[in-house]
Coordinates of C-alpha atoms in Angstrom, one line a residue:
X287 CA -0.3 -0.2 0.0
X288 CA 1.1 3.3 -1.0
X289 CA 1.2 6.5 1.6
X290 CA -0.2 9.3 -0.7
X291 CA 2.0 11.8 0.1
X292 CA 4.6 9.8 -0.8
X293 CA 3.5 8.0 -3.1
X294 CA 5.3 10.3 -6.4
X295 CA 8.6 10.5 -4.3
X296 CA 11.4 7.9 -5.8
X297 CA 12.8 6.0 -3.9
X298 CA 14.6 5.7 -1.0
X299 CA 14.8 8.9 0.0
X300 CA 14.8 10.3 3.2
X301 CA 12.3 12.9 3.5
X302 CA 11.9 15.7 6.0
X303 CA 8.8 17.4 6.3
X304 CA 9.2 21.2 6.9
X305 CA 5.9 21.6 9.0
X306 CA 7.1 18.9 11.9
X307 CA 10.5 20.7 11.3
X308 CA 9.0 24.0 12.3
X309 CA 7.0 22.9 15.1
X310 CA 10.1 21.2 16.4
X311 CA 11.7 25.0 15.9
X312 CA 9.4 26.9 17.4
X313 CA 9.2 24.9 21.1
X314 CA 13.5 25.3 20.8
X315 CA 13.3 28.7 20.3
X316 CA 10.1 29.3 23.0
X317 CA 12.5 26.9 25.4
X318 CA 15.5 29.3 25.2
X319 CA 13.2 32.7 25.7
X320 CA 11.6 31.2 28.6
X321 CA 14.5 30.2 30.1
X322 CA 17.0 32.6 28.8
X323 CA 19.6 30.7 27.6
X324 CA 21.0 30.0 23.9
X325 CA 20.3 26.4 22.4
X326 CA 21.8 26.2 19.4
X327 CA 22.2 22.9 16.9
X328 CA 24.8 20.3 17.0
X329 CA 25.9 19.3 13.5
X330 CA 26.5 15.4 14.4
X331 CA 22.8 14.9 14.7
X332 CA 21.8 17.1 11.5
X333 CA 23.7 18.5 8.9
X334 CA 21.2 19.1 6.1
X335 CA 22.8 22.7 4.9
X336 CA 20.7 23.2 2.2
X337 CA 17.4 23.0 5.3
X338 CA 19.7 25.8 7.4
X339 CA 17.4 29.1 5.9
X340 CA 14.7 27.2 7.8
X341 CA 16.6 27.5 11.3
X342 CA 18.3 30.2 10.7
X343 CA 14.5 32.1 11.6
X344 CA 14.7 30.5 14.7
X345 CA 18.1 30.1 16.6
X346 CA 21.5 32.0 15.7
X347 CA 24.4 29.2 16.2
X348 CA 25.6 25.6 15.7
X349 CA 28.2 23.1 17.5
X350 CA 30.5 21.6 15.2
X351 CA 33.7 18.8 16.6
X352 CA 35.8 18.8 13.5
X353 CA 37.0 21.4 10.7
X354 CA 34.7 20.5 8.7
X355 CA 31.9 20.7 10.8
X356 CA 33.1 24.1 11.6
X357 CA 33.7 25.4 8.7
X358 CA 29.8 24.3 7.2
X359 CA 29.1 27.0 10.4
X360 CA 30.8 28.9 9.0
X361 CA 29.9 28.7 5.3
X362 CA 27.1 27.8 5.1
X363 CA 25.0 28.8 8.6
X364 CA 26.7 31.9 8.6
X365 CA 27.8 32.3 12.0
X366 CA 30.7 30.7 13.7
X367 CA 30.7 27.8 15.5
X368 CA 30.9 26.7 19.3
X369 CA 33.4 24.1 18.6
X370 CA 34.5 20.7 20.9
X371 CA 36.7 18.2 20.0
X372 CA 38.3 15.5 21.7
X373 CA 41.5 16.0 20.4
X374 CA 42.7 19.0 18.1
X375 CA 45.3 18.4 15.1
X376 CA 47.9 20.9 14.7
X377 CA 46.6 20.3 10.7
X378 CA 42.8 21.7 12.0
X379 CA 43.5 23.6 14.4
X380 CA 43.9 27.0 12.6
X381 CA 40.9 26.5 10.4
X382 CA 38.8 25.5 13.3
X383 CA 40.1 29.0 14.8
X384 CA 38.7 30.5 11.7
X385 CA 35.6 29.6 11.9
X386 CA 34.9 29.2 15.8
X387 CA 33.1 31.5 18.4
X388 CA 33.7 29.3 21.4
X389 CA 36.4 26.1 21.3
X390 CA 36.5 23.8 24.2
X391 CA 39.2 21.7 25.3
X392 CA 39.2 18.5 26.3
X393 CA 42.1 18.8 28.6
X394 CA 44.8 21.1 29.9
X395 CA 47.6 19.3 27.9
X396 CA 45.0 20.3 24.4
X397 CA 44.7 23.9 26.4
X398 CA 48.4 24.5 26.7
X399 CA 49.1 23.7 23.6
X400 CA 47.0 25.2 21.1
X401 CA 45.8 28.4 23.8
X402 CA 49.1 30.5 22.6
X403 CA 47.7 30.2 19.1
X404 CA 44.3 31.9 20.4
X405 CA 46.1 34.3 22.3
X406 CA 47.4 35.7 19.3
X407 CA 44.8 35.4 16.8
X408 CA 42.6 37.8 19.5
X409 CA 44.8 40.4 19.2
X410 CA 43.3 40.9 15.5
X411 CA 40.0 39.3 15.2
X412 CA 37.0 39.1 17.4
X413 CA 38.0 37.1 20.5
X414 CA 37.0 33.6 20.5
X415 CA 36.7 32.4 24.3
X416 CA 38.4 28.9 25.3
X417 CA 36.5 26.5 28.0
X418 CA 37.6 23.0 28.8
X419 CA 34.7 20.1 29.3
X420 CA 34.4 18.4 32.3
X421 CA 33.6 15.3 33.5
X422 CA 30.8 14.8 36.7
X423 CA 31.3 11.4 36.4
X424 CA 27.7 10.3 36.5
X425 CA 25.1 9.7 34.0
X426 CA 22.1 7.8 33.6
X427 CA 23.0 7.0 29.9
X428 CA 22.6 2.9 29.9
X429 CA 24.0 2.3 27.0
X430 CA 27.6 2.3 27.1
X431 CA 28.1 3.3 23.8
X432 CA 26.6 6.6 24.3
X433 CA 27.8 7.0 28.0
X434 CA 30.4 9.9 27.7
X435 CA 30.9 9.6 31.6
X436 CA 31.6 5.6 31.3
X437 CA 34.6 4.7 34.0
X438 CA 37.3 5.5 32.0
X439 CA 35.8 7.8 29.6
X440 CA 38.8 9.8 27.3
X441 CA 36.0 12.9 27.6
X442 CA 36.6 15.8 29.8
X443 CA 38.5 16.5 33.0
X444 CA 37.2 15.6 36.4
X445 CA 36.8 18.0 39.9
X446 CA 40.1 15.9 41.2
X447 CA 41.9 16.9 38.5
X448 CA 41.3 20.7 38.3
X449 CA 43.4 23.5 40.0
X450 CA 42.1 25.6 42.6
X451 CA 43.1 28.6 40.0
X452 CA 42.0 27.7 36.0
X453 CA 44.7 28.3 33.2
X454 CA 44.8 31.6 31.9
X455 CA 42.1 32.1 29.0
X456 CA 39.3 29.9 30.1
X457 CA 36.0 31.6 30.1
X458 CA 33.5 28.4 30.5
X459 CA 33.0 24.9 31.3
X460 CA 31.1 22.2 28.0
X461 CA 29.5 19.4 30.6
X462 CA 28.1 16.7 28.3
X463 CA 26.8 13.4 30.1
X464 CA 22.8 12.8 28.5
X465 CA 21.4 11.0 25.7
X466 CA 17.9 11.2 24.3
X467 CA 16.9 12.4 28.1
X468 CA 14.3 13.7 30.3
X469 CA 15.0 17.8 32.6
X470 CA 14.4 15.0 35.5
X471 CA 17.7 13.6 34.1
X472 CA 18.7 17.2 33.5
X473 CA 18.6 18.3 37.1
X474 CA 19.5 14.8 38.9
X475 CA 23.1 15.7 36.5
X476 CA 23.1 19.1 37.8
X477 CA 23.1 18.0 41.4
X478 CA 26.2 16.4 40.7
X479 CA 27.9 19.3 38.5
X480 CA 27.0 21.8 40.9
X481 CA 28.7 19.1 43.6
X482 CA 31.7 18.8 41.9
X483 CA 32.3 22.2 40.1
X484 CA 30.7 24.8 41.5
X485 CA 33.6 26.5 43.1
X486 CA 34.5 27.0 40.0
X487 CA 31.3 29.1 38.6
X488 CA 32.4 32.5 39.9
X489 CA 35.6 32.2 37.8
X490 CA 33.2 31.9 35.1
X491 CA 31.8 33.3 31.7
X492 CA 29.2 30.7 30.4
X493 CA 28.2 26.8 30.9
X494 CA 27.5 24.7 28.1
X495 CA 25.0 22.0 28.9
X496 CA 26.1 19.5 25.5
X497 CA 23.1 17.6 23.8
X498 CA 20.9 14.7 25.0
X499 CA 18.2 17.5 26.0
X500 CA 15.3 15.8 24.2
X501 CA 12.7 18.8 24.4
X502 CA 10.5 17.8 21.3
X503 CA 9.3 14.4 22.3
X504 CA 6.2 14.3 23.0
X505 CA 5.7 13.3 27.1
X506 CA 8.9 15.3 27.6
X507 CA 8.6 18.0 30.5
X508 CA 9.3 20.8 28.9
X509 CA 7.9 23.4 31.6
X510 CA 10.0 21.3 34.4
X511 CA 13.0 22.3 32.0
X512 CA 12.0 26.2 32.4
X513 CA 12.1 26.2 35.7
X514 CA 15.5 23.5 36.1
X515 CA 17.3 26.0 34.1
X516 CA 15.4 29.5 35.3
X517 CA 16.8 28.0 38.7
X518 CA 20.4 27.5 37.0
X519 CA 20.3 30.9 36.7
X520 CA 19.2 32.5 40.7
X521 CA 22.0 30.5 41.4
X522 CA 24.7 31.7 38.7
X523 CA 23.8 34.7 37.2
X524 CA 27.0 35.3 35.4
X525 CA 26.5 32.3 33.5
X526 CA 25.6 32.3 30.3
X527 CA 23.8 28.8 30.3
X528 CA 24.3 26.8 26.5
X529 CA 21.9 23.7 25.6
X530 CA 23.5 22.0 22.1
X531 CA 20.9 18.9 21.6
X532 CA 20.9 17.3 17.8
X533 CA 18.2 15.0 17.5
X534 CA 15.7 17.5 19.3
X535 CA 15.6 19.9 16.5
X536 CA 15.1 16.8 14.0
X537 CA 13.3 14.6 16.2
X538 CA 10.4 12.7 14.2
X539 CA 10.2 15.4 11.3
X540 CA 10.5 12.6 9.1
X541 CA 10.9 9.6 7.5
X542 CA 12.9 7.3 5.2
X543 CA 11.1 5.5 2.7
X544 CA 11.8 2.5 0.7
X545 CA 10.9 -0.1 -1.0
X546 CA 10.3 -4.1 -0.7
X547 CA 12.5 -5.5 -3.2
X548 CA 11.6 -9.3 -2.1
X549 CA 10.0 -11.1 0.5
X550 CA 12.4 -14.7 1.2
X551 CA 11.1 -17.6 3.2
X552 CA 13.6 -19.2 5.7
X553 CA 13.2 -21.4 8.4
X554 CA 9.8 -20.2 8.6
X555 CA 10.7 -16.8 9.0
X556 CA 9.4 -14.5 6.0
X557 CA 12.0 -11.1 5.2
X558 CA 11.1 -8.3 3.5
X559 CA 14.2 -7.3 1.7
X560 CA 14.0 -3.7 0.8
X561 CA 16.3 -1.4 -1.5
X562 CA 17.5 0.1 2.1
X563 CA 19.7 -1.2 4.5
X564 CA 20.3 -0.5 8.2
X565 CA 24.2 -0.7 8.5
X566 CA 24.6 1.9 5.6
X567 CA 21.1 3.9 6.0
X568 CA 20.1 3.4 9.9
X569 CA 23.0 2.4 12.2
X570 CA 22.1 3.8 15.3
X571 CA 19.5 0.6 14.6
X572 CA 21.8 -2.3 15.3
X573 CA 23.8 -0.2 17.2
X574 CA 22.0 1.1 20.2
X575 CA 19.6 -1.1 19.0
X576 CA 16.6 0.0 19.1
X577 CA 13.7 -0.6 16.1
X578 CA 12.1 1.7 14.6
X579 CA 8.7 2.0 14.1
X580 CA 7.0 1.0 10.4
X581 CA 4.2 3.3 9.3
X582 CA 1.0 0.7 9.1
X583 CA 2.2 -1.9 10.7
X584 CA 2.5 -3.4 14.4
X585 CA 6.2 -3.2 16.4
X586 CA 6.7 -6.8 17.9
X587 CA 9.5 -8.2 19.9
X588 CA 12.3 -8.9 17.8
X589 CA 12.4 -12.8 17.8
X590 CA 8.1 -12.5 17.0
X591 CA 8.7 -13.4 13.0
X592 CA 10.0 -17.2 14.3
X593 CA 7.2 -18.3 15.5
X594 CA 5.1 -16.3 13.9
X595 CA 2.5 -18.0 11.0
X596 CA 2.3 -17.6 7.3
X597 CA -1.3 -15.4 7.5
X598 CA -0.1 -13.5 10.6
X599 CA 1.8 -11.2 8.5
X600 CA 5.0 -10.7 10.1
X601 CA 7.8 -10.1 8.4
X602 CA 11.5 -9.0 9.3
X603 CA 13.1 -6.2 7.5
X604 CA 16.1 -6.8 5.6
X605 CA 18.7 -4.9 4.2
X606 CA 20.0 -4.9 0.8
X607 CA 23.7 -5.0 1.8
X608 CA 25.7 -8.3 1.9
X609 CA 26.6 -8.2 5.9
X610 CA 24.9 -10.8 7.2
X611 CA 23.2 -8.9 10.5
X612 CA 21.8 -6.5 8.1
X613 CA 18.5 -7.1 9.3
X614 CA 15.9 -6.0 11.7
X615 CA 12.0 -8.0 13.1
X616 CA 9.1 -8.6 13.8
X617 CA 6.5 -5.8 12.8
X618 CA 3.0 -7.2 11.6
X619 CA 1.5 -6.0 8.5
X620 CA -2.8 -5.9 7.6
X621 CA -1.5 -8.2 4.2
X622 CA 0.9 -10.1 2.5
X623 CA 3.6 -7.7 1.4
X624 CA 4.6 -7.6 -2.1
X625 CA 7.1 -7.0 -4.4
X626 CA 6.9 -2.9 -5.0
X627 CA 5.0 -1.6 -1.4
X628 CA 6.3 1.2 -0.2
X629 CA 7.6 0.8 3.3
X630 CA 7.7 3.7 5.6
X631 CA 10.9 3.5 8.2
X632 CA 9.3 6.4 10.8
X633 CA 11.8 8.8 12.3
X634 CA 14.5 8.4 10.8
X635 CA 16.1 12.3 10.0
X636 CA 18.0 13.1 12.8
X637 CA 21.9 10.8 12.8
X638 CA 20.6 8.4 9.7
X639 CA 21.6 11.2 7.3
X640 CA 24.8 12.3 8.9
X641 CA 26.2 8.4 9.6
X642 CA 25.0 6.7 6.6
X643 CA 28.0 5.1 4.4
X644 CA 28.7 3.6 0.7
X645 CA 29.7 -0.4 1.9
X646 CA 29.4 -2.4 -0.7
X647 CA 28.7 0.5 -3.5
X648 CA 25.1 0.9 -2.2
X649 CA 23.9 4.4 -2.9
X650 CA 22.7 6.6 -0.2
X651 CA 18.7 7.4 0.0
X652 CA 18.2 10.8 -1.9
X653 CA 17.6 13.9 0.6
X654 CA 14.8 16.0 0.3
X655 CA 12.1 17.7 2.0
X656 CA 8.3 18.0 1.5
X657 CA 7.6 21.7 2.4
X658 CA 4.1 22.9 3.8
X659 CA 2.4 23.8 0.7
X660 CA 2.5 20.1 0.0
X661 CA 5.2 20.9 -2.7
X662 CA 8.4 18.1 -2.9
X663 CA 11.8 19.6 -3.0
X664 CA 14.6 17.3 -3.5
X665 CA 18.0 18.2 -2.0
X666 CA 19.8 15.8 -3.6
X667 CA 20.2 11.9 -5.7
X668 CA 23.4 10.1 -5.2
X669 CA 25.3 8.7 -8.2
X670 CA 28.3 6.8 -8.9
X671 CA 30.4 9.4 -8.8
X672 CA 29.8 9.7 -5.9
X673 CA 30.8 6.0 -4.4
X674 CA 33.5 6.3 -6.4
X675 CA 35.2 9.3 -5.2
X676 CA 35.4 7.9 -1.7
X677 CA 37.2 5.8 -2.2
X678 CA 40.1 7.4 -3.6

């Protein structure tokens, strides 16, 4: 069955819906105003630069984690980036300096190595504000792959390793300990952050609370978030508070539209093979892991397909790469799937579009936007030349 909204869109294609995007942006803008904070876009989750004109109606800055992201902020978003990297290189740092308004160092050794360049740069340019990343040694993120405060983490400086007086040039702290988290997790993590690091706050101008604040999720308590942030302002009025979510901006703003290419059965398990790949186009599904929603289908326990009867219409979905594990399941449909049928994988704009790869020479899905007036604009269609140019 073909969804009428997407019937004329060539597949596979990531389809961002402008109306849903603007709804998220409006909510984020309202939080920034009500809580007197700065909320900026993290490119690690969303970097479709052709959509930046829409973003600029609501926010003014972005956050980068590399030279290329900093360049994208400066050249395409039109403002300098708030940049953090676990380790800057001598090759990259001069460009990062040119393209950044804020630079956060992961360690004092990195600060010591590069701050003389910042000091010299600031003599003749708009000053770049420097900070260090701190580790509150607390996070409620359960999946270790995404837990930035796991024991032995390479991210940030612990309180026990901080000097009483901060080194020259440090104007801010950056702290990141969330992943698709609630305002209540933020409240609890702030208690740990303040307990360990608040004695240095009078020496600072800004505090960056990182990403993972999923304020656009339907069950997120936005009013509580505003109260938490306003309480932080009351305790530390000298601090400019910054949040840099990624997922929240593009959360549930559009699907990945695919088609069934074949249906194969083995040991009683039916797999609908698609013209997209989980490992190439939806890697977080396998890494996290999580089973995405499919429009018009019921999401079942992953192993349900092993005991389902043919008349149950239960299928795995398989990717089109040769990786054995490029599949997920199980979903129950209300009919028998047919070759050529459209499959709509929900909420596939954040992270997926920045993490795709061309393993097996499989092309990226196209990328486009469904405008509020119902017209579709194709941002990009990928070709053999895109694959060829990546290989050398």
